[in-house]
Structures are given as structure tokens and as C-alpha cells.
Short mmCIF file of C-alpha atoms in Angstrom, two decimals:
data_model
loop_
_atom_site.label_atom_id
_atom_site.label_comp_id
_atom_site.label_asym_id
_atom_site.label_seq_id
_atom_site.Cartn_x
_atom_site.Cartn_y
_atom_site.Cartn_z
CA MET A 150 -26.24 0.09 -18.25
CA GLY A 151 -22.75 1.51 -18.28
CA MET A 152 -19.69 -0.62 -18.85
CA PHE A 153 -18.49 0.00 -15.24
CA ASP A 154 -21.74 -0.18 -13.43
CA PHE A 155 -20.63 -3.22 -11.59
CA LEU A 156 -18.22 -1.07 -9.69
CA LYS A 157 -20.86 1.20 -8.26
CA PRO A 158 -21.26 1.39 -4.49
CA ALA A 159 -23.88 -0.90 -2.94
CA PRO A 160 -27.21 0.75 -2.36
CA VAL A 161 -28.16 2.20 1.12
CA GLN A 162 -30.25 -0.19 3.05
CA PRO A 163 -33.01 0.69 5.61
CA ARG A 164 -31.31 1.47 8.96
CA ILE A 165 -31.42 -1.18 11.75
CA THR A 166 -33.46 0.41 14.64
CA ASP A 167 -32.56 -1.83 17.44
CA ASP A 168 -29.40 -0.49 19.14
CA ALA A 169 -28.15 -3.77 20.61
CA GLU A 170 -28.53 -5.43 17.30
CA MET A 171 -26.82 -2.62 15.41
CA ARG A 172 -23.91 -2.64 17.78
CA LYS A 173 -23.55 -6.34 17.59
CA LYS A 174 -23.46 -6.20 13.81
CA TYR A 175 -21.20 -3.24 13.74
CA LYS A 176 -18.58 -5.11 15.85
CA TYR A 177 -18.85 -8.23 13.68
CA TRP A 178 -18.60 -6.41 10.41
CA ARG A 179 -15.74 -4.13 11.45
CA SER A 180 -13.73 -7.16 12.41
CA ARG A 181 -14.61 -9.08 9.31
CA SER A 182 -13.81 -6.09 7.05
CA MET A 183 -10.38 -5.61 8.67
CA TYR A 184 -9.06 -9.09 8.34
CA ALA A 185 -10.51 -9.39 4.76
CA ILE A 186 -8.47 -6.35 3.49
CA ILE A 187 -5.45 -7.52 5.51
CA ILE A 188 -5.47 -10.88 3.74
CA GLY A 189 -6.48 -9.31 0.43
CA PHE A 190 -3.40 -6.98 0.57
CA VAL A 191 -1.10 -9.84 1.63
CA GLY A 192 -1.98 -11.24 -1.77
CA TYR A 193 -1.27 -7.98 -3.47
CA GLY A 194 1.95 -7.70 -1.64
CA PHE A 195 3.16 -11.22 -2.58
CA ILE A 196 2.83 -10.39 -6.27
CA ARG A 197 4.30 -6.87 -5.98
CA LYS A 198 7.67 -8.37 -4.62
CA SER A 199 7.94 -11.31 -7.20
CA LEU A 200 9.82 -8.91 -9.70
CA ALA A 201 12.24 -7.52 -7.05
CA VAL A 202 13.52 -11.07 -6.27
CA ALA A 203 13.55 -12.31 -9.76
CA MET A 204 15.25 -9.19 -11.21
CA PRO A 205 18.84 -10.49 -10.75
CA ALA A 206 18.02 -13.70 -12.62
CA ILE A 207 16.17 -11.96 -15.36
CA GLU A 208 18.99 -9.35 -15.67
CA HIS A 209 21.54 -12.21 -16.09
CA GLU A 210 19.54 -14.31 -18.43
CA PHE A 211 18.58 -11.49 -20.81
CA ASN A 212 21.83 -9.33 -20.31
CA ILE A 213 20.01 -6.16 -19.25
CA PRO A 214 22.29 -3.26 -18.19
CA LYS A 215 21.48 -1.79 -14.78
CA SER A 216 20.84 1.59 -16.14
CA HIS A 217 18.14 0.19 -18.41
CA LEU A 218 16.78 -1.81 -15.46
CA GLY A 219 16.64 1.47 -13.39
CA PHE A 220 14.79 3.16 -16.17
CA ILE A 221 12.37 0.28 -16.29
CA LEU A 222 11.81 0.39 -12.52
CA THR A 223 11.30 4.21 -12.61
CA ALA A 224 8.59 3.80 -15.30
CA ILE A 225 6.93 1.00 -13.16
CA GLY A 226 7.22 3.25 -10.14
CA LEU A 227 5.66 6.24 -11.85
CA ALA A 228 2.79 3.94 -13.15
CA SER A 229 2.23 2.90 -9.45
CA GLY A 230 2.01 6.50 -8.40
CA VAL A 231 -0.35 7.51 -11.13
CA SER A 232 -2.46 4.44 -10.30
CA MET A 233 -2.65 5.21 -6.60
CA PHE A 234 -3.52 8.79 -7.50
CA VAL A 235 -6.25 7.97 -10.08
CA ASN A 236 -7.64 4.80 -8.25
CA GLY A 237 -7.88 7.06 -5.05
CA PHE A 238 -10.46 9.21 -6.86
CA VAL A 239 -12.13 6.08 -8.37
CA ALA A 240 -12.19 4.19 -5.03
CA ASP A 241 -14.16 7.09 -3.27
CA ARG A 242 -17.07 6.25 -5.51
CA THR A 243 -16.85 2.59 -6.03
CA ASN A 244 -17.73 -0.76 -4.17
CA PRO A 245 -14.45 -1.72 -2.57
CA ARG A 246 -15.41 -5.36 -2.39
CA VAL A 247 -15.72 -5.49 -6.15
CA PHE A 248 -12.74 -3.21 -6.80
CA MET A 249 -10.27 -5.22 -4.73
CA THR A 250 -11.41 -8.53 -6.15
CA PHE A 251 -11.17 -7.23 -9.60
CA GLY A 252 -7.60 -6.02 -9.12
CA LEU A 253 -6.51 -9.31 -7.59
CA LEU A 254 -8.06 -11.27 -10.71
CA ALA A 255 -6.31 -8.93 -13.14
CA LEU A 256 -2.92 -9.51 -11.43
CA VAL A 257 -3.41 -13.31 -11.75
CA VAL A 258 -3.79 -13.02 -15.51
CA ILE A 259 -0.81 -10.60 -15.73
CA ASN A 260 1.55 -12.82 -13.52
CA VAL A 261 0.70 -15.89 -15.62
CA PHE A 262 1.57 -14.05 -18.84
CA PHE A 263 4.75 -12.60 -17.24
CA GLY A 264 5.99 -16.11 -16.35
CA LEU A 265 5.50 -17.28 -19.92
CA SER A 266 7.03 -14.42 -21.59
CA SER A 267 10.59 -13.91 -22.94
CA GLY A 268 10.70 -10.61 -24.39
CA ILE A 269 11.84 -7.27 -22.82
CA ILE A 270 9.03 -5.29 -24.26
CA ALA A 271 6.46 -7.78 -23.04
CA PHE A 272 8.11 -7.65 -19.55
CA ILE A 273 7.79 -3.85 -19.45
CA VAL A 274 4.21 -3.78 -20.67
CA LEU A 275 2.96 -6.50 -18.33
CA TRP A 276 4.62 -5.04 -15.20
CA LEU A 277 3.35 -1.59 -15.96
CA LEU A 278 -0.17 -3.14 -16.00
CA ASN A 279 0.72 -4.88 -12.88
CA SER A 280 1.58 -1.53 -11.29
CA TRP A 281 -1.70 -0.16 -12.30
CA PHE A 282 -3.77 -2.87 -10.79
CA GLN A 283 -1.74 -2.81 -7.62
CA GLY A 284 -3.15 0.69 -6.92
CA MET A 285 -6.64 -0.71 -6.91
CA GLY A 286 -5.85 -2.94 -3.86
CA ARG A 287 -4.36 -0.03 -1.76
CA ALA A 288 -7.32 2.33 -2.80
CA SER A 289 -10.09 -0.18 -1.95
CA SER A 290 -8.36 -1.03 1.43
CA TYR A 291 -8.21 2.65 2.37
CA ARG A 292 -11.83 3.02 1.46
CA ILE A 293 -12.75 0.28 3.93
CA LEU A 294 -10.64 1.89 6.51
CA VAL A 295 -12.05 5.32 6.36
CA THR A 296 -15.62 4.17 6.21
CA TRP A 297 -15.64 1.41 8.87
CA PHE A 298 -13.30 3.24 11.44
CA SER A 299 -13.52 6.62 12.94
CA PRO A 300 -10.63 9.30 12.73
CA ARG A 301 -9.49 8.46 16.34
CA GLU A 302 -9.27 4.80 15.46
CA ARG A 303 -7.44 5.18 12.25
CA TRP A 304 -3.96 5.54 13.67
CA TRP A 305 -3.82 1.91 14.96
CA LYS A 306 -6.11 0.53 12.17
CA PHE A 307 -3.90 1.99 9.37
CA THR A 308 -0.84 0.68 11.31
CA ILE A 309 -2.19 -2.86 11.36
CA PHE A 310 -3.00 -2.58 7.74
CA GLY A 311 0.57 -1.47 6.99
CA ILE A 312 1.88 -4.41 8.84
CA ALA A 313 -0.08 -6.58 6.58
CA THR A 314 1.65 -4.98 3.68
CA SER A 315 5.11 -5.83 5.21
CA ILE A 316 4.09 -9.30 6.07
CA GLY A 317 2.98 -9.85 2.44
CA ALA A 318 6.08 -8.41 1.03
CA SER A 319 8.44 -10.25 3.51
CA PHE A 320 6.59 -13.70 2.90
CA GLY A 321 6.90 -13.06 -0.88
CA MET A 322 10.53 -12.27 -0.67
CA PHE A 323 11.31 -15.47 1.32
CA LEU A 324 9.20 -17.80 -0.78
CA ASN A 325 10.04 -16.32 -4.16
CA GLY A 326 13.77 -16.35 -3.26
CA PHE A 327 13.50 -20.12 -2.30
CA LEU A 328 11.54 -20.94 -5.63
CA ILE A 329 13.94 -19.00 -7.83
CA ALA A 330 16.87 -20.75 -6.28
CA ARG A 331 15.61 -24.19 -6.99
CA PHE A 332 13.12 -23.95 -9.86
CA GLY A 333 14.06 -20.74 -11.77
CA TRP A 334 12.70 -17.23 -11.85
CA ARG A 335 9.48 -18.15 -13.72
CA SER A 336 8.28 -20.37 -10.79
CA CYS A 337 7.66 -17.32 -8.59
CA PHE A 338 5.20 -15.88 -11.01
CA VAL A 339 3.26 -19.05 -11.32
CA SER A 340 3.06 -19.47 -7.61
CA SER A 341 2.01 -15.68 -7.12
CA ALA A 342 -0.87 -16.26 -9.53
CA ILE A 343 -2.12 -19.39 -7.71
CA ILE A 344 -1.96 -17.67 -4.27
CA CYS A 345 -3.70 -14.44 -5.62
CA SER A 346 -6.43 -16.55 -7.06
CA VAL A 347 -7.38 -18.00 -3.72
CA VAL A 348 -7.10 -14.58 -2.05
CA ALA A 349 -9.41 -13.20 -4.66
CA LEU A 350 -12.09 -15.69 -3.76
CA PHE A 351 -11.68 -15.03 -0.01
CA VAL A 352 -12.08 -11.21 -0.45
CA TRP A 353 -15.14 -11.52 -2.58
CA LYS A 354 -16.73 -13.84 -0.01
CA ARG A 355 -15.90 -11.92 3.10
CA LEU A 356 -15.82 -7.94 2.25
CA ARG A 357 -18.80 -5.70 1.89
CA ASP A 358 -19.20 -2.08 1.18
CA ARG A 359 -19.90 0.84 3.52
CA PRO A 360 -21.85 0.49 6.78
CA VAL A 361 -24.99 2.13 5.34
CA SER A 362 -25.04 -0.58 2.65
CA ILE A 363 -25.92 -3.23 5.28
CA GLY A 364 -28.32 -0.96 7.38
CA LEU A 365 -25.78 0.53 9.81
CA PRO A 366 -25.16 4.07 10.68
CA PRO A 367 -22.14 6.10 9.74
CA VAL A 368 -19.04 5.08 11.77
CA GLU A 369 -18.78 8.43 13.61
CA GLU A 370 -22.32 7.96 14.81
CA TYR A 371 -21.46 4.47 16.14
CA CYS A 372 -18.19 5.66 17.98
CA GLY A 373 -19.97 8.72 19.42
CA GLU A 374 -17.50 11.10 17.55
CA GLU A 375 -18.13 14.37 15.75
CA PRO A 376 -20.05 13.66 12.46
CA ASP A 377 -18.16 13.85 9.29
CA ILE A 378 -18.82 17.13 7.47
CA GLY A 379 -19.55 15.36 4.26
CA ASP A 380 -22.28 13.46 5.95
CA ILE A 381 -23.81 16.46 7.42
CA GLN A 382 -23.88 18.25 4.14
CA GLU A 383 -25.46 15.19 2.47
CA ALA A 384 -28.02 14.81 5.10
CA GLN A 385 -29.01 18.52 4.71
CA GLY A 386 -29.04 18.27 0.90
CA ASN A 387 -26.43 20.99 0.34
CA ALA A 388 -23.32 18.98 -0.20
CA PRO A 389 -20.90 20.44 -2.77
CA SER A 390 -19.89 18.39 -5.89
CA TYR A 391 -17.16 15.79 -5.45
CA ARG A 392 -14.95 17.90 -7.74
CA GLU A 393 -15.38 21.00 -5.50
CA ASP A 394 -14.40 19.01 -2.30
CA VAL A 395 -11.34 17.63 -4.18
CA VAL A 396 -10.08 21.16 -5.26
CA LYS A 397 -10.81 22.70 -1.87
CA TYR A 398 -9.53 20.00 0.50
CA ILE A 399 -6.70 18.54 -1.50
CA PHE A 400 -5.41 20.70 -4.31
CA LEU A 401 -5.63 24.00 -2.35
CA ASN A 402 -4.61 22.55 1.02
CA PRO A 403 -0.98 23.48 2.05
CA THR A 404 -0.85 20.71 4.66
CA ILE A 405 -1.58 17.97 2.03
CA TRP A 406 1.31 19.35 -0.15
CA ILE A 407 3.63 19.22 2.85
CA LEU A 408 2.64 15.57 3.54
CA SER A 409 3.17 14.78 -0.19
CA TRP A 410 6.68 16.04 -0.26
CA ALA A 411 7.52 14.01 2.90
CA ASN A 412 6.33 11.04 1.24
CA PHE A 413 8.60 11.84 -1.71
CA PHE A 414 11.76 11.50 0.58
CA VAL A 415 10.62 8.56 2.67
CA TYR A 416 9.66 6.49 -0.53
CA SER A 417 13.22 7.29 -1.98
CA VAL A 418 14.61 5.20 0.85
CA ARG A 419 12.09 2.46 0.69
CA GLY A 420 12.22 2.15 -3.07
CA THR A 421 15.92 1.81 -3.19
CA VAL A 422 16.24 -0.91 -0.50
CA SER A 423 13.18 -2.87 -1.62
CA ASN A 424 14.08 -3.01 -5.38
CA TRP A 425 18.03 -2.81 -5.41
CA GLY A 426 18.73 -4.51 -1.97
CA THR A 427 18.74 -8.13 -3.41
CA SER A 428 21.05 -7.04 -6.38
CA PHE A 429 23.34 -5.09 -4.11
CA LEU A 430 23.76 -7.71 -1.57
CA THR A 431 24.57 -10.40 -4.07
CA GLU A 432 26.95 -8.41 -6.29
CA GLN A 433 28.59 -5.94 -3.84
CA LYS A 434 28.46 -7.67 -0.48
CA GLY A 435 29.03 -11.35 -1.70
CA ILE A 436 25.73 -12.56 -0.19
CA ASP A 437 23.94 -15.59 -1.96
CA LEU A 438 20.44 -15.03 -3.36
CA VAL A 439 18.60 -16.87 -0.65
CA GLY A 440 20.34 -15.00 2.08
CA ALA A 441 19.88 -11.57 0.18
CA ALA A 442 16.29 -12.24 -0.17
CA GLY A 443 15.97 -13.03 3.57
CA VAL A 444 17.70 -9.91 4.45
CA VAL A 445 15.43 -7.68 2.36
CA GLY A 446 12.40 -9.62 3.61
CA GLY A 447 13.58 -8.93 7.13
CA TYR A 448 13.83 -5.30 6.23
CA GLU A 449 10.11 -5.32 5.08
CA LEU A 450 9.05 -7.00 8.34
CA ALA A 451 11.02 -4.40 10.40
CA GLY A 452 9.10 -1.56 8.55
CA GLY A 453 5.86 -2.94 10.05
CA ILE A 454 7.25 -3.24 13.63
CA GLY A 455 8.55 0.32 13.21
CA MET A 456 5.14 1.61 12.41
CA LEU A 457 3.69 -0.02 15.33
CA VAL A 458 6.29 1.58 17.73
CA SER A 459 5.71 4.95 15.84
CA VAL A 460 2.01 4.97 16.66
CA ALA A 461 2.70 4.16 20.38
CA LEU A 462 5.39 7.02 20.53
CA LEU A 463 3.23 9.42 18.72
CA SER A 464 0.42 9.07 21.33
CA LYS A 465 2.55 8.71 24.52
CA VAL A 466 5.67 10.72 24.05
CA PHE A 467 5.13 13.08 21.15
CA LYS A 468 1.56 13.95 21.97
CA GLY A 469 0.37 13.79 18.40
CA TYR A 470 3.21 15.92 16.97
CA GLY A 471 4.10 13.68 13.95
CA GLY A 472 6.63 16.02 12.40
CA ARG A 473 9.05 15.63 15.27
CA LEU A 474 8.87 11.92 15.14
CA PHE A 475 9.33 11.86 11.37
CA ALA A 476 12.51 13.99 11.73
CA ILE A 477 14.14 11.71 14.36
CA SER A 478 13.35 8.60 12.41
CA MET A 479 14.78 9.74 9.23
CA ALA A 480 17.94 10.83 10.89
CA PHE A 481 18.56 7.47 12.28
CA CYS A 482 17.48 5.97 8.97
CA THR A 483 20.29 8.02 7.25
CA LEU A 484 22.83 6.81 9.83
CA PHE A 485 21.95 3.08 9.20
CA ILE A 486 22.18 3.50 5.46
CA PHE A 487 25.51 5.08 5.76
CA LEU A 488 26.82 2.35 7.89
CA PHE A 489 25.34 -0.43 5.44
CA TRP A 490 27.04 1.40 2.48
CA LYS A 491 30.50 1.77 4.07
CA LEU A 492 30.63 -1.66 5.83
CA THR A 493 32.77 -4.33 3.86
CA GLY A 494 33.34 -7.83 4.87
CA GLY A 495 30.28 -8.06 7.07
CA SER A 496 28.20 -11.29 7.48
CA VAL A 497 24.73 -11.66 6.32
CA TRP A 498 23.41 -11.02 9.90
CA THR A 499 25.37 -7.81 10.12
CA TYR A 500 23.86 -6.54 6.83
CA GLY A 501 20.59 -7.80 7.83
CA LEU A 502 20.45 -5.90 11.14
CA LEU A 503 21.56 -2.55 9.42
CA LEU A 504 18.74 -2.89 6.78
CA CYS A 505 16.28 -3.90 9.39
CA GLY A 506 17.30 -0.58 11.21
CA VAL A 507 16.66 1.26 7.93
CA GLY A 508 13.18 -0.40 7.69
CA PHE A 509 12.31 0.15 11.25
CA MET A 510 13.23 3.95 11.16
CA ALA A 511 11.16 4.27 7.80
CA GLY A 512 8.13 2.90 9.86
CA PRO A 513 6.21 6.39 10.12
CA LEU A 514 5.60 6.20 6.44
CA GLY A 515 2.36 4.61 7.15
CA LEU A 516 1.27 7.43 9.35
CA ILE A 517 1.43 9.95 6.54
CA ALA A 518 -1.76 8.20 5.00
CA VAL A 519 -3.60 8.62 8.28
CA LEU A 520 -2.85 12.32 8.50
CA ALA A 521 -4.08 12.86 4.96
CA ALA A 522 -7.13 10.94 5.47
CA ASN A 523 -8.04 12.70 8.81
CA MET A 524 -7.58 16.22 7.37
CA VAL A 525 -10.31 16.11 4.68
CA PRO A 526 -13.99 14.87 4.62
CA LYS A 527 -14.42 11.18 4.52
CA ARG A 528 -15.88 11.31 0.90
CA VAL A 529 -12.46 12.46 -0.50
CA ALA A 530 -10.29 10.68 1.99
CA VAL A 531 -8.97 7.98 -0.38
CA ALA A 532 -8.25 10.70 -3.10
CA SER A 533 -6.28 12.60 -0.43
CA ILE A 534 -4.10 9.56 0.29
CA GLY A 535 -3.64 8.95 -3.41
CA PHE A 536 -2.35 12.38 -3.93
CA THR A 537 0.23 12.21 -1.14
CA GLY A 538 1.09 8.75 -2.71
CA LEU A 539 1.68 10.28 -6.18
CA LEU A 540 4.58 12.33 -5.02
CA GLY A 541 5.86 9.36 -3.18
CA TYR A 542 6.07 7.34 -6.28
CA VAL A 543 7.58 10.21 -8.26
CA SER A 544 10.63 9.50 -6.12
CA THR A 545 11.35 6.49 -8.34
CA PHE A 546 13.33 8.87 -10.47
CA LEU A 547 15.80 8.95 -7.68
CA SER A 548 15.35 5.39 -6.18
CA GLU A 549 15.04 3.41 -9.41
CA TRP A 550 16.55 5.08 -12.45
CA GLY A 551 19.01 7.16 -10.44
CA MET A 552 20.34 4.29 -8.39
CA GLY A 553 20.42 1.98 -11.50
CA ALA A 554 22.68 4.49 -13.23
CA ILE A 555 24.88 4.84 -10.21
#
């Protein structure tokens, strides 16, 4: 047995022949899978935002220059991008139930050590590891979404999942800001570890692998949609290798490259506000830490709402032409950032509304993953999302190191 055999997909089970029973089980397991990954990723999001809130206190206690902080955040962002890229390929061929649980437990250990550490090198190493295991949560969630929901359903399902990301981040910002103000920055890492332990147990109990691993047909057959080309090839016994599909549908696909560069620019905005928003509000706008954390938390929540509105507009107004919606959204996003930058003497509510406008207009970010998944066979869908995510995280050169230097 290999060292990583525990990550292998669950074996295919005999097909359920009774149509009524099959549909009843499909409905049950789709609902269960959806809320399991939502709660699981809320746990991931809570830990992901603990450093962003604690950063001003850590900076002050250890006297770290902002340029150095920017460089550290850039390295962390790049590690997240590489993790999302690599783990996308891994998730396509692993059991998401095991993959997601393993990542959560690893983050529990890392957060405990981070809360107990006092050295800059230890902080960097531990948070680089944190960034790596964060990629496991997103990749395993996407694996569930592409195997349990058909291409036509993924617009709304990915959006709902994206809202879970925003909820986790928003809740984490609020609670961590409260804890740091009263008990010090180490308290938020301890609380994150405790919450993630409970979430890991929940995910393990509720999540399962692909439909075929519990005797159900592929999701396209259940939904009455066109079969996935990968499923057809596997059934006919002439499926190309995983590597061949990756080269053909990802590396040599011009549309995937366009989506990847779109991700670069949108992530530049999101990374700047998420990681520097708290510091900027406290030091340049005169907002107290709890208020600043609340504003950035509201920004994260507005991003989820913007994602919902984007899906509705895409289907009702733009007739599926996502590029037009992206362009309009980013134009307004630029306007809100400019007003936030130039405004002086505003209240916490004014700054909060402007940053919520930025988050709302960056909502279509979640749709890029859907486009990437729907343009390739299901067996390489998570790898396709990971590739677009890689260039998104490369933007940390601008949003982390660049902004820190400025």
C-alpha cells in the first residue's frame, strides 16, 4: 500500500436499479453534500482571515515594517496560488471527503503552533503551510460541486458556495476582531483551531465521494443533460490519459488563459482590501480596530451578495455573456475604490458603504470558476479551476508586496 492510498476515490458501487429509489437518494445526497462543503469551507474561511485581523497587532508587537509585511503576504499569496493549482490536479483523482477533512485537521495543528509562536521565521513558515492546506479545502469543494451538479446547475450552486466563503470570512473578521481587542492577538488563533476541529468532524460524518461511489448514476444522466465527454470515453474504453486531457483542455485552451488573466485583475482588488483594509482603516482613516474589522467583514459579505445578483443578471439581462457583466462590474469597482481612497474625515459607516460597494462589484469573481469548469470535461474540471486560480494568486505581487511598499 502506498503512503497516500487513503486519499484514493471511493470504489464504484453497483448501480441502484429502482428509478424512484435512485431519485430519492440523489436528492438527499445532493442536499447533504452541498451543506457539508458549505459548513466545511466556513471553517476554512474562519482560519484564513485570522491573520488579516491579527496583522496590525503582530506588526506593532514585533515592529515589522510594512514593506516586509507586504513581501510576506506576497509569498503567502503565491503559496495559495500554487496550492490551488497543484491541489486541483490532486482533487480530480482523490476522495473529497478525506481530502477536505485532512486539510481542516492540518490547519488546526498549524493554528495552535502559530498562536504559541513568537518568531518571525516561525510565523512565515507556519502561514505558508496554512496557505497550502487552504487549497485543499477549495479543491475538494469544487470536486463535489462538479460531480454532484450538472453544468446548467453550477451557476447557482457555485454562487451559493461562494457566499459560504464570504460568510466564513465575514464571521471570522467580526469574531477575531472582538477577541483580539479584549484578549490579544493569540486568542483568535486558538479559537480558530477549536472551531475547525468541530467542523472537521462534521465534514467527515456528512460528506461522501462521487455519485457512483454510492450506487448512483452520473449527474448528467440524473438531470437529463448531455453526457460528459469523459464519462462517454470511459464507458467506451477509449478515454485518453489524464495528462492528455490536461494539456488539450487546459494548457492549450485560449479561453482558459483569458479567464486566468481576468482572475489576476479581480484578485488584485480583493487581495488589497482583504489583507490591507484593516490596517489602512486604523492608521489612515482613524477607525478603531473593532470598527475596521467590521467594515472589512461587511466587504466580504457584500461580495457574496454581489455574486448572487451577478448570476441573476447573467441569465436575465446579459443572456449568458459574462464578459459584458465583468466589464461593467469592474468599472464601478474602480469608482468605489477611488472614492474610498480620496475621502477624508468620513465616518465608519461611509467607509463601510464604499468598501461594501467594492465587494459587491467584485462579486462576478465566483463565476470565473464556473466558466472554467464548464468548458472542460468533468474529470479535469477542478484542475481547470486551479489553473485560473493560479494567476489570480500571482496578483499578490501587486496586492500584497506592492501595496505594502506603497
